[in-house]
């Protein structure tokens, strides 16, 4: 019939078919919805303060919320959906509460960064649990203590592939390590004890202590080879040095000497295996690599670029690592 409205549709696999005279589609929450949710959670839970204090706290909570949602939209917009989850709302409220009380800009930066990571981690796993815990702990730490964690991480857990020569090592020390050292600060034992109390580190027995030259030597051994000449190499290895040109280069510390061109013994062994060098000879190369390394005192003498202060921070490297340390350090570096 003329007035019949025949409606027919087809759809392929995994398609969404919609049919009707008037259709409203709502497949998720918007930025505005997420902001309203976040501020409603804050208003419903935060302390009742005097008028001026309440207004300041509300302004700070809004600042943090806007910073978080803006960054989340830029980096992982689909994660805004997590704002419907009670656990994510609780995480955001914890961050709002901490920043509303302090107003510290650096803390806001840390909290926003943690929140973005939290929203991007929907599954309940170790990372999500650590992120939730970090939102509470970060407010208990001073900027100096956060710098201690970053410096510790950079020295004890980080080996950068971009460090391939002396210049890049010195650049790393000056621009990525020393920025966390305040020469005017007296590093009190109580600061490290508080880090342990906060769950960020584990204080270790002094026998676990490795000083900083030793750590640099362990992370970047090829940069601290003393070098060798052709005769010394051939006497130890028992083969002409010309057979190993692929593994050698001129020494960083003496242009008339040679050294291995791989950063550590593992890479040296891998390269030797790739070249088909027999195991017995590979073991000799590995031994010679280690024999020709500086000791930690020689490293210390060679690195005047590092202020003496950094060598005296024994507490700095005499601490173990918790997941929170790795989180805070990773965010700060």
Short mmCIF file of C-alpha atoms in Angstrom, two decimals:
data_model
loop_
_atom_site.label_atom_id
_atom_site.label_comp_id
_atom_site.label_asym_id
_atom_site.label_seq_id
_atom_site.Cartn_x
_atom_site.Cartn_y
_atom_site.Cartn_z
CA UNK A 1 0.00 0.00 0.00
CA UNK A 2 1.03 3.61 -0.60
CA UNK A 3 1.27 4.48 3.13
CA UNK A 4 3.17 1.33 4.08
CA UNK A 5 6.68 2.06 5.25
CA UNK A 6 8.83 -0.83 4.21
CA UNK A 7 12.16 -0.81 6.02
CA UNK A 8 14.86 -3.24 5.07
CA UNK A 9 18.52 -3.35 5.98
CA UNK A 10 21.52 -5.57 5.61
CA UNK A 11 24.71 -5.67 7.60
CA UNK A 12 27.98 -7.49 7.51
CA UNK A 13 29.87 -9.25 10.26
CA UNK A 14 30.58 -7.16 13.38
CA UNK A 15 28.41 -4.30 12.07
CA UNK A 16 25.91 -2.27 14.12
CA UNK A 17 22.48 -1.96 12.46
CA UNK A 18 20.11 0.83 13.51
CA UNK A 19 16.53 1.31 12.31
CA UNK A 20 13.76 3.74 13.16
CA UNK A 21 12.17 7.07 12.39
CA UNK A 22 14.04 8.93 15.11
CA UNK A 23 17.35 7.65 16.39
CA UNK A 24 19.56 9.02 19.17
CA UNK A 25 22.98 7.43 19.40
CA UNK A 26 24.97 7.53 22.64
CA UNK A 27 27.91 5.14 22.62
CA UNK A 28 30.01 6.57 25.45
CA UNK A 29 30.61 9.48 27.76
CA UNK A 30 31.88 12.81 26.49
CA UNK A 31 34.66 15.01 27.86
CA UNK A 32 31.98 17.20 29.46
CA UNK A 33 30.28 14.16 31.03
CA UNK A 34 33.59 12.96 32.43
CA UNK A 35 34.30 16.40 33.90
CA UNK A 36 30.87 16.56 35.54
CA UNK A 37 31.36 13.10 37.03
CA UNK A 38 34.78 14.03 38.38
CA UNK A 39 33.62 17.24 40.03
CA UNK A 40 30.47 15.65 41.43
CA UNK A 41 32.61 12.99 43.11
CA UNK A 42 34.82 15.70 44.60
CA UNK A 43 31.92 17.84 45.86
CA UNK A 44 30.21 14.84 47.43
CA UNK A 45 33.23 13.67 49.37
CA UNK A 46 35.63 16.47 50.27
CA UNK A 47 35.77 18.03 53.72
CA UNK A 48 33.50 20.90 54.66
CA UNK A 49 35.84 23.89 54.92
CA UNK A 50 35.44 27.58 55.60
CA UNK A 51 34.22 29.60 52.61
CA UNK A 52 37.61 30.89 51.45
CA UNK A 53 39.37 27.57 51.96
CA UNK A 54 36.54 25.68 50.27
CA UNK A 55 36.67 27.98 47.26
CA UNK A 56 40.45 27.58 46.93
CA UNK A 57 40.19 23.80 47.27
CA UNK A 58 37.43 23.65 44.65
CA UNK A 59 39.49 25.75 42.22
CA UNK A 60 42.47 23.44 42.65
CA UNK A 61 40.31 20.34 42.18
CA UNK A 62 38.95 21.79 38.94
CA UNK A 63 42.46 22.67 37.74
CA UNK A 64 43.68 19.13 38.29
CA UNK A 65 40.55 17.64 36.71
CA UNK A 66 40.88 19.79 33.60
CA UNK A 67 44.61 19.05 33.29
CA UNK A 68 43.98 15.33 33.63
CA UNK A 69 41.12 15.15 31.13
CA UNK A 70 42.96 17.35 28.63
CA UNK A 71 46.06 15.17 28.75
CA UNK A 72 44.01 11.99 28.63
CA UNK A 73 42.13 13.27 25.58
CA UNK A 74 45.46 14.02 23.88
CA UNK A 75 47.11 10.70 24.69
CA UNK A 76 44.32 8.11 24.95
CA UNK A 77 40.87 9.57 24.38
CA UNK A 78 39.04 6.23 24.55
CA UNK A 79 40.23 5.83 28.16
CA UNK A 80 37.76 8.56 29.20
CA UNK A 81 35.25 5.69 29.37
CA UNK A 82 37.04 4.60 32.54
CA UNK A 83 35.42 7.55 34.33
CA UNK A 84 32.28 5.41 34.63
CA UNK A 85 34.16 2.95 36.82
CA UNK A 86 34.00 3.36 40.63
CA UNK A 87 37.69 2.53 41.04
CA UNK A 88 38.72 5.23 38.56
CA UNK A 89 36.47 7.78 40.24
CA UNK A 90 38.04 6.88 43.58
CA UNK A 91 41.53 7.30 42.08
CA UNK A 92 40.65 10.72 40.69
CA UNK A 93 39.14 11.81 43.98
CA UNK A 94 42.33 10.81 45.79
CA UNK A 95 44.34 13.00 43.40
CA UNK A 96 41.88 15.90 43.73
CA UNK A 97 42.06 15.65 47.50
CA UNK A 98 45.86 15.71 47.59
CA UNK A 99 46.21 18.64 45.20
CA UNK A 100 43.36 20.58 46.81
CA UNK A 101 45.27 20.45 50.10
CA UNK A 102 48.73 21.33 48.80
CA UNK A 103 48.38 23.36 45.61
CA UNK A 104 51.93 22.27 44.70
CA UNK A 105 52.38 22.55 40.92
CA UNK A 106 54.96 19.78 40.69
CA UNK A 107 52.67 17.48 42.64
CA UNK A 108 49.86 18.30 40.21
CA UNK A 109 52.12 17.29 37.32
CA UNK A 110 52.92 13.99 39.04
CA UNK A 111 49.29 13.29 39.94
CA UNK A 112 48.04 14.04 36.42
CA UNK A 113 50.68 11.77 34.91
CA UNK A 114 49.76 8.95 37.29
CA UNK A 115 46.04 9.43 36.59
CA UNK A 116 46.57 9.20 32.84
CA UNK A 117 48.48 5.96 33.36
CA UNK A 118 45.73 4.73 35.68
CA UNK A 119 42.94 5.47 33.20
CA UNK A 120 44.94 3.64 30.54
CA UNK A 121 45.22 0.55 32.75
CA UNK A 122 41.65 -0.82 32.96
CA UNK A 123 42.62 -4.34 34.01
CA UNK A 124 43.32 -5.03 37.66
CA UNK A 125 46.98 -5.97 37.71
CA UNK A 126 50.12 -5.06 39.61
CA UNK A 127 50.59 -1.85 37.65
CA UNK A 128 47.05 -0.67 38.42
CA UNK A 129 47.46 -1.44 42.13
CA UNK A 130 50.78 0.42 42.26
CA UNK A 131 49.28 3.41 40.44
CA UNK A 132 46.42 3.59 42.96
CA UNK A 133 48.89 3.41 45.83
CA UNK A 134 51.13 6.04 44.25
CA UNK A 135 48.31 8.59 44.27
CA UNK A 136 48.33 8.40 48.06
CA UNK A 137 52.08 8.18 48.56
CA UNK A 138 53.21 11.03 46.29
CA UNK A 139 51.76 13.61 48.66
CA UNK A 140 53.95 12.23 51.46
CA UNK A 141 57.19 12.94 49.60
CA UNK A 142 59.10 16.17 49.14
CA UNK A 143 60.56 17.20 45.79
CA UNK A 144 64.02 16.39 47.14
CA UNK A 145 62.91 12.85 47.98
CA UNK A 146 61.40 12.43 44.52
CA UNK A 147 64.73 13.57 43.09
CA UNK A 148 66.51 10.98 45.23
CA UNK A 149 64.31 8.27 43.72
CA UNK A 150 64.98 9.54 40.21
CA UNK A 151 68.73 9.68 40.78
CA UNK A 152 68.76 6.22 42.31
CA UNK A 153 66.80 4.82 39.38
CA UNK A 154 69.06 6.49 36.82
CA UNK A 155 72.18 5.06 38.46
CA UNK A 156 71.09 1.59 39.51
CA UNK A 157 68.38 0.47 37.11
CA UNK A 158 68.79 2.43 33.89
CA UNK A 159 71.17 1.57 31.07
CA UNK A 160 70.64 3.92 28.14
CA UNK A 161 71.24 2.71 24.61
CA UNK A 162 71.95 6.29 23.53
CA UNK A 163 75.17 6.32 25.57
CA UNK A 164 77.71 5.10 23.03
CA UNK A 165 80.78 7.26 23.69
CA UNK A 166 82.41 9.51 26.27
CA UNK A 167 80.58 12.65 25.14
CA UNK A 168 77.16 11.03 25.44
CA UNK A 169 78.04 9.71 28.91
CA UNK A 170 79.13 13.14 30.13
CA UNK A 171 76.02 14.68 28.60
CA UNK A 172 73.88 12.11 30.42
CA UNK A 173 75.60 12.81 33.74
CA UNK A 174 75.28 16.58 33.39
CA UNK A 175 71.77 16.80 31.98
CA UNK A 176 69.96 13.73 33.31
CA UNK A 177 71.63 12.89 36.62
CA UNK A 178 73.04 16.06 38.14
CA UNK A 179 69.73 17.86 37.61
CA UNK A 180 68.47 15.77 40.54
CA UNK A 181 71.35 16.75 42.85
CA UNK A 182 71.10 19.83 45.03
CA UNK A 183 74.62 20.78 46.19
CA UNK A 184 73.10 22.91 48.95
CA UNK A 185 71.13 20.05 50.50
CA UNK A 186 72.35 18.01 53.42
CA UNK A 187 71.00 14.54 52.69
CA UNK A 188 69.72 13.44 56.08
CA UNK A 189 69.39 9.79 57.03
CA UNK A 190 65.80 10.54 58.06
CA UNK A 191 64.91 11.31 54.43
CA UNK A 192 65.84 7.79 53.40
CA UNK A 193 64.06 6.31 56.39
CA UNK A 194 60.92 8.20 55.39
CA UNK A 195 61.20 6.84 51.84
CA UNK A 196 61.31 3.35 53.33
CA UNK A 197 58.35 4.14 55.61
CA UNK A 198 56.38 5.32 52.57
CA UNK A 199 57.02 2.03 50.79
CA UNK A 200 59.18 3.52 48.05
CA UNK A 201 62.45 1.85 48.95
CA UNK A 202 63.89 -0.91 51.08
CA UNK A 203 66.92 0.01 53.15
CA UNK A 204 69.65 -2.58 52.67
CA UNK A 205 72.63 -3.68 54.68
CA UNK A 206 75.83 -1.77 53.92
CA UNK A 207 77.27 -4.86 52.24
CA UNK A 208 74.85 -4.21 49.36
CA UNK A 209 76.27 -0.76 48.78
CA UNK A 210 77.85 -0.07 45.39
CA UNK A 211 79.43 3.32 44.92
CA UNK A 212 78.61 5.39 41.86
CA UNK A 213 81.81 4.80 39.83
CA UNK A 214 81.18 1.07 40.22
CA UNK A 215 77.60 1.48 38.99
CA UNK A 216 78.68 3.45 35.93
CA UNK A 217 81.36 0.87 35.24
CA UNK A 218 78.76 -1.88 35.43
CA UNK A 219 76.29 -0.14 33.12
CA UNK A 220 78.74 1.17 30.50
CA UNK A 221 81.92 -0.94 30.72
CA UNK A 222 83.09 -0.30 27.16
CA UNK A 223 83.54 3.38 28.00
CA UNK A 224 86.05 2.45 30.69
CA UNK A 225 88.39 0.13 28.82
CA UNK A 226 92.06 0.99 29.27
CA UNK A 227 92.95 -0.33 25.83
CA UNK A 228 95.61 -2.70 24.51
CA UNK A 229 98.11 -2.85 21.69
CA UNK A 230 98.40 -5.46 18.97
CA UNK A 231 101.13 -7.46 20.72
CA UNK A 232 99.26 -7.67 24.04
CA UNK A 233 96.09 -8.81 22.33
CA UNK A 234 97.76 -11.52 20.25
CA UNK A 235 99.72 -12.87 23.21
CA UNK A 236 96.52 -13.32 25.22
CA UNK A 237 94.14 -14.49 22.48
CA UNK A 238 96.65 -16.48 20.46
CA UNK A 239 95.39 -15.24 17.10
CA UNK A 240 96.30 -12.33 14.78
CA UNK A 241 94.42 -9.18 15.74
CA UNK A 242 93.44 -8.69 12.09
CA UNK A 243 90.98 -11.58 12.44
CA UNK A 244 88.94 -9.55 14.94
CA UNK A 245 88.66 -6.15 13.26
CA UNK A 246 84.86 -6.42 13.38
CA UNK A 247 84.99 -6.45 17.18
CA UNK A 248 87.58 -3.71 17.71
CA UNK A 249 87.97 0.06 17.53
CA UNK A 250 90.46 2.70 18.64
CA UNK A 251 90.40 3.19 22.40
CA UNK A 252 88.42 6.11 23.84
CA UNK A 253 91.25 6.91 26.25
CA UNK A 254 94.34 6.32 24.08
CA UNK A 255 94.14 6.69 20.30
CA UNK A 256 97.21 4.50 19.77
CA UNK A 257 95.51 1.55 21.49
CA UNK A 258 92.57 -0.69 20.65
CA UNK A 259 89.49 -1.70 22.59
CA UNK A 260 86.35 -3.77 22.01
CA UNK A 261 83.52 -1.92 20.26
CA UNK A 262 80.65 -3.68 22.10
CA UNK A 263 79.26 -2.05 25.25
CA UNK A 264 79.40 -5.13 27.48
CA UNK A 265 80.54 -8.74 27.51
CA UNK A 266 77.07 -10.09 26.66
CA UNK A 267 76.94 -8.08 23.45
CA UNK A 268 80.50 -9.16 22.71
CA UNK A 269 79.59 -12.84 23.10
CA UNK A 270 76.45 -12.41 20.96
CA UNK A 271 78.47 -10.75 18.20
CA UNK A 272 81.19 -13.41 18.38
CA UNK A 273 78.56 -16.15 18.07
CA UNK A 274 77.02 -14.33 15.12
CA UNK A 275 80.44 -14.29 13.43
CA UNK A 276 80.86 -18.01 14.05
CA UNK A 277 83.81 -17.67 16.42
CA UNK A 278 84.36 -20.89 18.36
CA UNK A 279 83.36 -21.00 22.04
CA UNK A 280 86.88 -21.36 23.44
CA UNK A 281 88.04 -18.28 21.58
CA UNK A 282 84.89 -16.37 22.53
CA UNK A 283 85.60 -17.08 26.20
CA UNK A 284 89.12 -15.69 25.78
CA UNK A 285 87.73 -12.52 24.22
CA UNK A 286 85.28 -12.15 27.10
CA UNK A 287 88.07 -12.60 29.65
CA UNK A 288 90.23 -10.03 27.91
CA UNK A 289 87.32 -7.58 27.78
CA UNK A 290 87.09 -7.71 31.59
CA UNK A 291 90.84 -7.72 32.19
CA UNK A 292 91.25 -4.45 30.30
CA UNK A 293 88.59 -2.56 32.28
CA UNK A 294 89.41 0.26 34.69
CA UNK A 295 88.74 -0.40 38.35
CA UNK A 296 86.29 1.80 40.26
CA UNK A 297 89.03 4.07 41.62
CA UNK A 298 90.36 4.69 38.13
CA UNK A 299 86.82 5.49 36.98
CA UNK A 300 86.43 7.98 39.83
CA UNK A 301 89.70 9.71 38.96
CA UNK A 302 88.73 9.89 35.31
CA UNK A 303 85.32 11.45 35.96
CA UNK A 304 86.02 14.88 37.46
CA UNK A 305 82.81 16.06 35.79
CA UNK A 306 80.88 14.55 38.70
CA UNK A 307 80.99 16.69 41.85
CA UNK A 308 82.45 14.95 44.86
CA UNK A 309 79.06 15.30 46.54
CA UNK A 310 77.49 12.64 44.37
CA UNK A 311 80.18 10.14 45.33
CA UNK A 312 79.41 10.65 49.00
CA UNK A 313 75.72 9.80 48.76
CA UNK A 314 76.18 6.29 50.10
CA UNK A 315 72.56 6.08 51.20
CA UNK A 316 71.51 6.79 47.66
CA UNK A 317 72.62 3.45 46.27
CA UNK A 318 72.31 1.41 49.45
CA UNK A 319 68.57 1.02 48.98
CA UNK A 320 66.54 -1.66 47.31
CA UNK A 321 63.64 -1.10 45.00
CA UNK A 322 59.89 -1.30 45.35
CA UNK A 323 57.38 -0.93 42.54
CA UNK A 324 56.67 2.59 43.81
CA UNK A 325 60.30 3.60 43.38
CA UNK A 326 60.25 2.44 39.77
CA UNK A 327 56.98 4.25 39.17
CA UNK A 328 58.01 7.59 40.67
CA UNK A 329 61.44 7.48 39.10
CA UNK A 330 60.04 6.59 35.72
CA UNK A 331 57.62 9.51 35.90
CA UNK A 332 60.28 11.96 37.05
CA UNK A 333 63.09 11.15 34.64
#
